CSV table of C-alpha atoms in Angstrom, one decimal:
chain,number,residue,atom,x,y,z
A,27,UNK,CA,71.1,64.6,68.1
A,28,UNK,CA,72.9,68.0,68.4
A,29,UNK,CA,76.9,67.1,69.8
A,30,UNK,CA,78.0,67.9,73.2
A,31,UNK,CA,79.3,71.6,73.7
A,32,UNK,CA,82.9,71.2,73.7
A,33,UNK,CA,84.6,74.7,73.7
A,34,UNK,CA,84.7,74.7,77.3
A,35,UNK,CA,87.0,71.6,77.4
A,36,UNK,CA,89.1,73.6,74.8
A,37,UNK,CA,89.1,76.6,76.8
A,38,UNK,CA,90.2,74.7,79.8
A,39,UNK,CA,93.2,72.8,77.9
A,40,UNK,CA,94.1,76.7,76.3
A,41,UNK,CA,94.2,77.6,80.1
A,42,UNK,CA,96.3,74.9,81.5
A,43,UNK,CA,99.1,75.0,78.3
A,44,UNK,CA,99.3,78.4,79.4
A,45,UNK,CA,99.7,78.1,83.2
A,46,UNK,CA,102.3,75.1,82.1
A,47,UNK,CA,104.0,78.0,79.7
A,48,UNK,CA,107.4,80.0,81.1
A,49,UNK,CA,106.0,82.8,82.9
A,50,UNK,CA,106.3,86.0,81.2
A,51,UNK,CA,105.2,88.8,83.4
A,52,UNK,CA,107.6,90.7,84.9
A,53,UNK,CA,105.9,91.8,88.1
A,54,UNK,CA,106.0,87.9,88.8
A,55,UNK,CA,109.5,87.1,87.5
A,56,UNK,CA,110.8,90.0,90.1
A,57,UNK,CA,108.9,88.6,92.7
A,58,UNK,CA,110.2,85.3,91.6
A,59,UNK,CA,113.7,86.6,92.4
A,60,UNK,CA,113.0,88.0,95.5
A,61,UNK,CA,111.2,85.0,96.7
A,62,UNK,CA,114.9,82.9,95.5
A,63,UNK,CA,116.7,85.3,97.4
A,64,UNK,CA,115.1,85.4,101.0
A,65,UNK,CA,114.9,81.5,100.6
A,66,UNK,CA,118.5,81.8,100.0
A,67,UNK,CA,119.1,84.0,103.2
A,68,UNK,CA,117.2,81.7,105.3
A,69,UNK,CA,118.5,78.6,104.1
A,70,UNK,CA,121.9,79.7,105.2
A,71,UNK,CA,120.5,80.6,108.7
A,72,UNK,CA,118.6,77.5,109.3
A,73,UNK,CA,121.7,74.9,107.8
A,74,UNK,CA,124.4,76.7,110.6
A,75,UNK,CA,121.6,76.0,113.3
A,76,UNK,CA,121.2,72.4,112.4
A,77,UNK,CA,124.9,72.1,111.8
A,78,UNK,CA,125.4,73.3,115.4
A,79,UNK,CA,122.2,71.3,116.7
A,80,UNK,CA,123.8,68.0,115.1
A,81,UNK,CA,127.5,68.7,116.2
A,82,UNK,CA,126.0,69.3,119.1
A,83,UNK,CA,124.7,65.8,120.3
A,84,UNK,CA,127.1,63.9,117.9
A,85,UNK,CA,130.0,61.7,119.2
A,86,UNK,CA,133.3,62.5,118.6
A,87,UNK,CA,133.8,59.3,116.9
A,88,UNK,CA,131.2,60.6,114.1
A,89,UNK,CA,132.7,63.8,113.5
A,90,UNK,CA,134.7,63.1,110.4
A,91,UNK,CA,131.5,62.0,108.3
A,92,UNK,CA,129.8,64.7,109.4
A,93,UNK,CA,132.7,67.2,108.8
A,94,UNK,CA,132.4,66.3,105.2
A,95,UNK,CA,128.7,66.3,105.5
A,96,UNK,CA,128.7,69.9,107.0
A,97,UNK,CA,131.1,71.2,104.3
A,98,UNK,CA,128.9,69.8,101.5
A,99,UNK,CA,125.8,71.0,102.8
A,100,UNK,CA,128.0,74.8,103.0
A,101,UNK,CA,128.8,74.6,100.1
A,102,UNK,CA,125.0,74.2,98.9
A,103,UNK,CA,123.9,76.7,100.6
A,104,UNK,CA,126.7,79.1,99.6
A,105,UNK,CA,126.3,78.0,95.8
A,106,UNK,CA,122.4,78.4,95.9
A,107,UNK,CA,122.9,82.2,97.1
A,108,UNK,CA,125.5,83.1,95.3
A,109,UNK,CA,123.0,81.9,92.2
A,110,UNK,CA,120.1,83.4,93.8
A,111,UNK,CA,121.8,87.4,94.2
A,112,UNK,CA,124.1,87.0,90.9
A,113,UNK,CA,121.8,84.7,88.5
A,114,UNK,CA,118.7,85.9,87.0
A,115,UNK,CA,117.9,82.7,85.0
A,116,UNK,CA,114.5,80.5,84.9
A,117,UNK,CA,116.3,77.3,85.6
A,118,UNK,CA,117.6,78.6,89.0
A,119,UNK,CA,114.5,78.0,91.8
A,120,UNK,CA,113.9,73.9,89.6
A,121,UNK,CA,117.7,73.7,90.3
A,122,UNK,CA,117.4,75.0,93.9
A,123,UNK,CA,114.6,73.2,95.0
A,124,UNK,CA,116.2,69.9,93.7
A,125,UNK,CA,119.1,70.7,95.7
A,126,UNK,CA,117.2,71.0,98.7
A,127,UNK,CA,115.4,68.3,98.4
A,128,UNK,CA,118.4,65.9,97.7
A,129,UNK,CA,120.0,67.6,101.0
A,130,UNK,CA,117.8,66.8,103.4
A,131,UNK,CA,117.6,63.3,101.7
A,132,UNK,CA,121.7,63.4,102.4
A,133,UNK,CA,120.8,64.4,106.0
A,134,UNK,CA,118.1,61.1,106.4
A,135,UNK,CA,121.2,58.7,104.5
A,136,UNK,CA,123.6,60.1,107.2
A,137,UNK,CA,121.2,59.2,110.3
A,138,UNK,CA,120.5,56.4,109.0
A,139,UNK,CA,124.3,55.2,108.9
A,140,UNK,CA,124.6,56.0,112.2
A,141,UNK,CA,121.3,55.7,113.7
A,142,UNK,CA,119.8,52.9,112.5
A,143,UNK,CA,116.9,52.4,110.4
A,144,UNK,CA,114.4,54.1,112.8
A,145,UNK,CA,116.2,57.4,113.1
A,146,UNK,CA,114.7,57.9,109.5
A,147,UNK,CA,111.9,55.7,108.9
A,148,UNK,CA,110.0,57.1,112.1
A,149,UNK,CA,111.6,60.3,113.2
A,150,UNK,CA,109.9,62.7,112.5
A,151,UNK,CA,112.2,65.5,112.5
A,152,UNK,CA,114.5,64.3,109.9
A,153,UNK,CA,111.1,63.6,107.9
A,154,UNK,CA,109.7,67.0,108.2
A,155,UNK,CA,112.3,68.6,106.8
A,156,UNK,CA,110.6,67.5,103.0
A,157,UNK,CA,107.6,70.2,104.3
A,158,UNK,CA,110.0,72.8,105.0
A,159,UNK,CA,111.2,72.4,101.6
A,160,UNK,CA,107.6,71.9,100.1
A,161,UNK,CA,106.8,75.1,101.8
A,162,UNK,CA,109.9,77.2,100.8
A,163,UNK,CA,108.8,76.6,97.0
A,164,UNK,CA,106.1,78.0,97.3
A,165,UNK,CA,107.5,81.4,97.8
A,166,UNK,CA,108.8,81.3,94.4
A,167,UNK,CA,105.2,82.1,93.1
A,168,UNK,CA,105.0,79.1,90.7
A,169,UNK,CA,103.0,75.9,91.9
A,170,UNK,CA,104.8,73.9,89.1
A,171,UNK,CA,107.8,73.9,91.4
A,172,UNK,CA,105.6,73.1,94.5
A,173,UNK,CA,104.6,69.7,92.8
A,174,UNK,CA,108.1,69.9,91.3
A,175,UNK,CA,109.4,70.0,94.9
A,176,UNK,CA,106.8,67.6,96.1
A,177,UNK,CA,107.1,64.9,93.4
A,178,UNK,CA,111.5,64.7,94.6
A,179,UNK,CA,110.6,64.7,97.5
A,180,UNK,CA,108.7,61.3,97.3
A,181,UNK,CA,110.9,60.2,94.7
A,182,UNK,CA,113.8,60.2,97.0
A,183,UNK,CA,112.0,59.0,99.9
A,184,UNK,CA,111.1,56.0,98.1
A,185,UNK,CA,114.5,55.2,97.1
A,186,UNK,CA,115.5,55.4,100.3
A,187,UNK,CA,113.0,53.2,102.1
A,188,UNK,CA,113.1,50.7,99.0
A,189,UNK,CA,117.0,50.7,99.7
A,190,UNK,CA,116.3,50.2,103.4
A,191,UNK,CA,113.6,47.1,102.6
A,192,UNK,CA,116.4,46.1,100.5
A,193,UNK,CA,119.3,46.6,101.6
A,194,UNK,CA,122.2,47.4,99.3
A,195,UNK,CA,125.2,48.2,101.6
A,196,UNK,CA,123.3,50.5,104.0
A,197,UNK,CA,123.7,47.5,106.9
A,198,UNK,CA,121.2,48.6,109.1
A,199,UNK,CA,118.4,46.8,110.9
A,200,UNK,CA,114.8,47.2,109.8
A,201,UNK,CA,112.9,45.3,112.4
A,202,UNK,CA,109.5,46.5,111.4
A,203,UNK,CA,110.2,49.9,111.0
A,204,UNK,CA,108.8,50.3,107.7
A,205,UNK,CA,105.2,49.2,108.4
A,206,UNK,CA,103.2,49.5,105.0
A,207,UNK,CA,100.8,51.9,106.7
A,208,UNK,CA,103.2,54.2,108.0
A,209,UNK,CA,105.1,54.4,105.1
A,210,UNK,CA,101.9,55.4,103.0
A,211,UNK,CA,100.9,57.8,104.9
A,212,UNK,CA,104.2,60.0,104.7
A,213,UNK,CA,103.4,59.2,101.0
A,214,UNK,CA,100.2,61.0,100.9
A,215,UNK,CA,101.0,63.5,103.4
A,216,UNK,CA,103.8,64.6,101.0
A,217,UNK,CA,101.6,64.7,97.8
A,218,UNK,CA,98.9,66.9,99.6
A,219,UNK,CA,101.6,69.3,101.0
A,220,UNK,CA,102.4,69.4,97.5
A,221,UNK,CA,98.9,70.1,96.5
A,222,UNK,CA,97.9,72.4,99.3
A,223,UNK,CA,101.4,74.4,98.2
A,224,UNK,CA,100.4,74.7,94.6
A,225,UNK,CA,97.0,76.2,95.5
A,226,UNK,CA,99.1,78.6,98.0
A,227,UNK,CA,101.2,79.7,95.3
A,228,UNK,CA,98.6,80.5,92.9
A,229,UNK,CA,96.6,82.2,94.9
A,230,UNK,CA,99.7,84.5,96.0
A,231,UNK,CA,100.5,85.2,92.7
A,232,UNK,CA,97.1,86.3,91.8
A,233,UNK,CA,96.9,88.9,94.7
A,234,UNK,CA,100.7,89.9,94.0
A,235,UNK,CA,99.3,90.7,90.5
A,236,UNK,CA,96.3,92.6,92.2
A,237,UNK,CA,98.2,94.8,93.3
A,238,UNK,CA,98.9,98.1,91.4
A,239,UNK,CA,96.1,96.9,89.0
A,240,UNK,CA,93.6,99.1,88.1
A,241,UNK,CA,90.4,97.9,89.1
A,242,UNK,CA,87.9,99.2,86.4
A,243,UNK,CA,89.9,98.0,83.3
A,244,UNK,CA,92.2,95.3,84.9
A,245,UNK,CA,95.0,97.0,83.8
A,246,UNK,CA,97.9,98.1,85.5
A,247,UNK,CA,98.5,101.1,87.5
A,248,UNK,CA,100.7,104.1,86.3
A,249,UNK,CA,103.3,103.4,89.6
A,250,UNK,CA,104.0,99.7,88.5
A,251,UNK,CA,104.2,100.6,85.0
A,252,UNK,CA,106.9,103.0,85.7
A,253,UNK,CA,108.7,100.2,87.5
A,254,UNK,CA,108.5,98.0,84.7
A,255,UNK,CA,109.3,100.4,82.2
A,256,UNK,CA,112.8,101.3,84.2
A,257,UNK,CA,114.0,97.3,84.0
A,258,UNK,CA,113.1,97.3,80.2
A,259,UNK,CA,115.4,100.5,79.6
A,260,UNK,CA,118.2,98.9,81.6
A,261,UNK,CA,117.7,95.8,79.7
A,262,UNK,CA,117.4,97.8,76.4
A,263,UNK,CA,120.8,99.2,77.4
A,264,UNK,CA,122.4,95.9,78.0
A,265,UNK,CA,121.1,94.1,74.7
A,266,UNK,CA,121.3,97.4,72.6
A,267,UNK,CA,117.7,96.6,71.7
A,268,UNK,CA,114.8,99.7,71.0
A,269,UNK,CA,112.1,100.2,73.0
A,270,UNK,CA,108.9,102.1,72.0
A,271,UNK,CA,106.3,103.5,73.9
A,272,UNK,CA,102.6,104.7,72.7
A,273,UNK,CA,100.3,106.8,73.9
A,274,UNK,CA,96.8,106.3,73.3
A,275,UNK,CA,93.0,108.5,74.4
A,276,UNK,CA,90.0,108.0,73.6
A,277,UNK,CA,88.3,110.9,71.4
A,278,UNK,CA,85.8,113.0,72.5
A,279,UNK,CA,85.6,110.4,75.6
A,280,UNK,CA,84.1,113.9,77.5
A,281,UNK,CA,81.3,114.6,75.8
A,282,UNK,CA,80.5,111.0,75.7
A,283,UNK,CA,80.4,110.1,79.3
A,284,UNK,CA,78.6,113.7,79.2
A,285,UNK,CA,76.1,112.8,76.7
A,286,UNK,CA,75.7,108.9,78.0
A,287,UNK,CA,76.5,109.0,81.9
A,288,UNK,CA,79.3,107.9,83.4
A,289,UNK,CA,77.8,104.0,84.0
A,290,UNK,CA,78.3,103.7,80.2
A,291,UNK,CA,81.2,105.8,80.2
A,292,UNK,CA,83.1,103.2,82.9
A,293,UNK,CA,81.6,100.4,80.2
A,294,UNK,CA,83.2,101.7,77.2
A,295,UNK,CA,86.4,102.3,79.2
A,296,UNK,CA,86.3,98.3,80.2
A,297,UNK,CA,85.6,97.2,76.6
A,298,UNK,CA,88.3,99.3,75.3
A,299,UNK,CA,91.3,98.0,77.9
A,300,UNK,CA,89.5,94.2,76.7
A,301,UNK,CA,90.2,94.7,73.6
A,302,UNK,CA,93.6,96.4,74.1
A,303,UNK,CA,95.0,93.8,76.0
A,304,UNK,CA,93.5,91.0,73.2
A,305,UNK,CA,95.4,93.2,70.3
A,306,UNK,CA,99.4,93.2,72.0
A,307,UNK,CA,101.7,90.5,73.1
A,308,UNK,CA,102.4,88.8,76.3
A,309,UNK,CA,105.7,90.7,76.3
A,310,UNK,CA,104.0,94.0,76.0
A,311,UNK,CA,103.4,96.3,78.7
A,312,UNK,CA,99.9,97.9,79.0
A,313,UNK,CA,98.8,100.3,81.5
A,314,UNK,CA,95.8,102.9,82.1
A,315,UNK,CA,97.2,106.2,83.1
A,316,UNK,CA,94.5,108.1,84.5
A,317,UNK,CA,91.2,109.0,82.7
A,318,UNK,CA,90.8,107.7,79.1
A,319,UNK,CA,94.3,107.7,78.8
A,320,UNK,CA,96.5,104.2,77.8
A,321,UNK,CA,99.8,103.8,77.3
A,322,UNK,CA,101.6,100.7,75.9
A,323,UNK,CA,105.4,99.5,75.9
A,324,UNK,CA,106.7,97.6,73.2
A,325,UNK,CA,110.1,95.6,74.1
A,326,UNK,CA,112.5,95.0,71.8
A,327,UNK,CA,110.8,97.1,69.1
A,328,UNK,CA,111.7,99.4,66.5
A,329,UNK,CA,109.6,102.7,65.9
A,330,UNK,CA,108.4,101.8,62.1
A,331,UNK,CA,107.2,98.2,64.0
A,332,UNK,CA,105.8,100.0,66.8
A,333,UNK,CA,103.6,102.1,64.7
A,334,UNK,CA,102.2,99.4,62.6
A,335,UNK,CA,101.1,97.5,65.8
A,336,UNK,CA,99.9,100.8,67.4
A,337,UNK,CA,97.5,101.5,63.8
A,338,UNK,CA,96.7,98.0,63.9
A,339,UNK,CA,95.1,98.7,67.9
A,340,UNK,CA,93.9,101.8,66.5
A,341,UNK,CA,91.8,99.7,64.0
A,342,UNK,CA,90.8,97.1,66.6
A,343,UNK,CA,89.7,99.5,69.0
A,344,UNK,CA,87.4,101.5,66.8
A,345,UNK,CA,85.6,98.4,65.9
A,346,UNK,CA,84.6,97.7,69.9
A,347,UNK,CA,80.8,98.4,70.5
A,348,UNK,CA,79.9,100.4,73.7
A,349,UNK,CA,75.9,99.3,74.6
A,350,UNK,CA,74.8,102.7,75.3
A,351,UNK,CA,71.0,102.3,75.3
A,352,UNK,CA,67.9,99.7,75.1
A,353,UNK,CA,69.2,98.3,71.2
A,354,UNK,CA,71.6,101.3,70.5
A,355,UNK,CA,75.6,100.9,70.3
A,356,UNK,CA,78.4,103.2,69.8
A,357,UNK,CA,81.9,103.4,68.6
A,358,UNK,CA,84.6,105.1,70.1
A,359,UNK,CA,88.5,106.5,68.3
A,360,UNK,CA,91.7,106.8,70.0
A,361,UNK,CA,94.3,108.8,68.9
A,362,UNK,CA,98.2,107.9,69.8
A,363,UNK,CA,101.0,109.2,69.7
A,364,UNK,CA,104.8,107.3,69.5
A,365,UNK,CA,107.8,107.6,71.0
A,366,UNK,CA,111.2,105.3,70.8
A,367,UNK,CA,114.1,104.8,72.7
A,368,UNK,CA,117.1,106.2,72.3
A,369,UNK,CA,116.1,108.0,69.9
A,370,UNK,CA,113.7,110.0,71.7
A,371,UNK,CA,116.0,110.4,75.0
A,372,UNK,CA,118.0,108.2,77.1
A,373,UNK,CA,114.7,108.5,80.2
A,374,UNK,CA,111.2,106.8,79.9
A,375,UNK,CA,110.1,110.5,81.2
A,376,UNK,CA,112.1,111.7,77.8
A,377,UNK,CA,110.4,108.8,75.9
A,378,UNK,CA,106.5,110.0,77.5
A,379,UNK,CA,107.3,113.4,76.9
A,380,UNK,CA,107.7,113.1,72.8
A,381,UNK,CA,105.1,110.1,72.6
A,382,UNK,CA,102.7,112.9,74.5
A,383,UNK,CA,103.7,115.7,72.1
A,384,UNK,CA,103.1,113.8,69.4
A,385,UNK,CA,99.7,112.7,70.3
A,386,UNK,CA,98.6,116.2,70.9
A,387,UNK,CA,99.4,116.7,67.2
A,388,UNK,CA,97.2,113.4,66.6
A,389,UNK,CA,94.1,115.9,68.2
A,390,UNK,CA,95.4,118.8,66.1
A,391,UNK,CA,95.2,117.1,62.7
A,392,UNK,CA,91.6,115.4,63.4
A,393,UNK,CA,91.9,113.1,65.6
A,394,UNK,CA,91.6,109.0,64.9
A,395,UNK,CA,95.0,109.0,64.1
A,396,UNK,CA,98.7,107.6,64.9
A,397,UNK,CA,101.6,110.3,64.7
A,398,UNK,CA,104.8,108.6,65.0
A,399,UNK,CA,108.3,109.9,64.7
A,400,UNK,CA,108.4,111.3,60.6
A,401,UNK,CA,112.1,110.5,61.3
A,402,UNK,CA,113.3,109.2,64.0
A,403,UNK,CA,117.2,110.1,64.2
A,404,UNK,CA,115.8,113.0,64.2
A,405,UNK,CA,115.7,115.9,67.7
A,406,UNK,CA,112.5,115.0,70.0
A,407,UNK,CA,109.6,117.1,69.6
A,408,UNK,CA,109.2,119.7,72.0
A,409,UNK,CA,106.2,119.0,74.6
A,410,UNK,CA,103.3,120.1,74.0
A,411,UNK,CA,101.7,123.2,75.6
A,412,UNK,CA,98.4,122.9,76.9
A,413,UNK,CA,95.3,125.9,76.1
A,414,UNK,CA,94.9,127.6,79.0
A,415,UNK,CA,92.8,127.0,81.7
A,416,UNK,CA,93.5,123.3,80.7
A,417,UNK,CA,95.8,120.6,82.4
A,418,UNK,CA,98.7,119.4,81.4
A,419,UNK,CA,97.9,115.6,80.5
A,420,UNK,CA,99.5,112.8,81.3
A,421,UNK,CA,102.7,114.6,82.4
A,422,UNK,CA,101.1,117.2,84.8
């Protein structure tokens, strides 16, 4: 009896480890940041309007606890932004959202001093506040801190209703106010917030990576690229780390689609980018330029490096089979050229314009070929000069 057909279990588990995995794509991480920011900005707004609400329709008599409770919960909000605008770190929204969480739990514990036990148990203003907080995670694109978010905020809920059932110095009444039922509701409501948030997230992030993404090859678009490209040169600059850049176009692509048809032509042009994206790293930066052209970033990347992962695409791509007819298949070259930074000029425009120069002498000498920098301390190449009656590639 032939075994069960397992692979899609292992694909699945492959999937999830790398959904569970730190994020590495920086079109995300910057949203990331500008998610942290504007939660930042609001949270500051929406604090001094409950701080007002609550001082509002407090007694005098309660002013002192809530003086101190007011200038803690400042002092959150003022900590969280200042780490939101200044920090750039991974830790910052898990920190942020646990902070939130344990500050509207600080809001319920202050009620509840004063309140009794039904201002928190059944209130449902107090309680809502969890959702607000459930929600606001989500604008961090990441639905490991929606369940994050979600999980504290049962977590402390539960410690304060077991501490209420029990009562360990609170002194409050609890005539019936935690009713089973009631209480295990919140409990699910909470965890499908949570879930409902997660699938939010997710699906915002895959339409925030949509965008910009060129939608024959699934690559990205020459306008985010360049976006990209400009944060890894300033952090290049800060770290004093290379970065290299490579050109790459497909031989002859011309007379192909001219021999073959376009269909086939769009075909080959999808099984290349597949293949490209397979053959760099997740740190890499790929994009499709326009036409058959490709061009790839390498962070943190030395030239002689660079050009031994750029042959070893080269290789990889000239083994990809093009279906061009009933039974028949075709190969297709690229040639690329290479250019580094600093050596190559302090721009990325600098950095296109030699890696472009330097393919065009890839064409000259036969094509299927990488030309990278013979030295690279050495002057730039000029750019190249198109025959007439031609355009000026990638750069024109």
């Amino acid at each position: 009896m032939a075994l069960p057909d397992t692979a899609w279990v292992r694909r699945a588990f492959a999937a999830l480890i790398g959904q569970i995995g730190p994020e590495t794509d920086q079109l995300i991480l910057r949203a990331r940041e500008s998610g942290e920011r504007w939660v930042a900005a609001v949270r500051l707004f929406l604090f001094a309007g409950l701080s007002a609400l609550v001082v509002g329709v407090a007694p005098a008599q309660r002013w002192t606890g809530l003086t101190l409770l007011l200038l803690v919960g400042l002092l959150h909000a003022l900590l969280l932004a200042w780490l939101a605008f200044r920090v750039a770190e991974p830790w910052v929204p898990w920190l942020s959202c646990a902070a939130d969480v344990t500050i509207t739990t600080a809001w319920m514990v202050f009620v509840l001093r004063h309140g009794g036990v039904t201002a928190v148990a059944n209130a449902l203003t107090f309680y809502e506040l969890y959702f607000l907080v459930i929600m606001s995670a989500g604008l961090r694109y990441d639905w490991r801190l929606c369940i994050w978010t979600a999980g504290l905020c049962i977590l402390e809920l539960g410690l304060l209703l077991f501490a209420l059932a029990h009562p360990l110095g609170l002194e409050v009444p609890v005539q019936g106010a935690l009713a089973p039922t009631g209480q295990t509701v919140r409990f699910v409501l909470l965890t499908l917030g949570g879930i409902v948030m997660a699938a939010v997230a997710q699906r915002a992030k895959r339409l925030r990576l949509m965008v910009g993404v060129d939608h024959l090859t699934g690559l990205s678009q020459r306008a985010p690229f360049v976006e990209r490209i400009d944060e890894e040169l300033a952090r290049a600059r800060r770290r004093g780390a290379p970065l290299s850049v490579a050109i790459l176009d497909l031989d002859e692509f011309k007379a192909f689609n001219d021999t073959f048809g376009h269909p086939v032509g769009d075909r080959a042009l999808q099984a290349v980018a597949t293949r490209l994206r397979s053959s760099v790293r997740k740190s890499d930066l790929v994009a499709r330029f326009g036409g058959e052209e490709f061009v790839v970033a390498f962070p943190e990347t030395a030239v002689e490096q660079a050009r031994q992962r750029v042959e070893h695409i080269r290789e990889q791509l000239a083994r990809v089979s093009i279906q061009v007819g009933r039974g028949e298949q075709r190969q297709v070259t690229v040639s690329a050229g290479l250019g580094s930074w600093p050596a190559d000029g302090e721009t990325f425009d600098a950095v296109l314009t030699s890696a472009d120069a330097r393919l065009y002498e890839a064409k000259r000498r036969g094509k299927n070929r990488v030309v990278a920098p013979e030295n690279p301390f050495l002057d730039p190449p000029p750019p190249r000069e198109p025959p007439p009656g031609t355009s000026a590639g990638p750069l024109g």
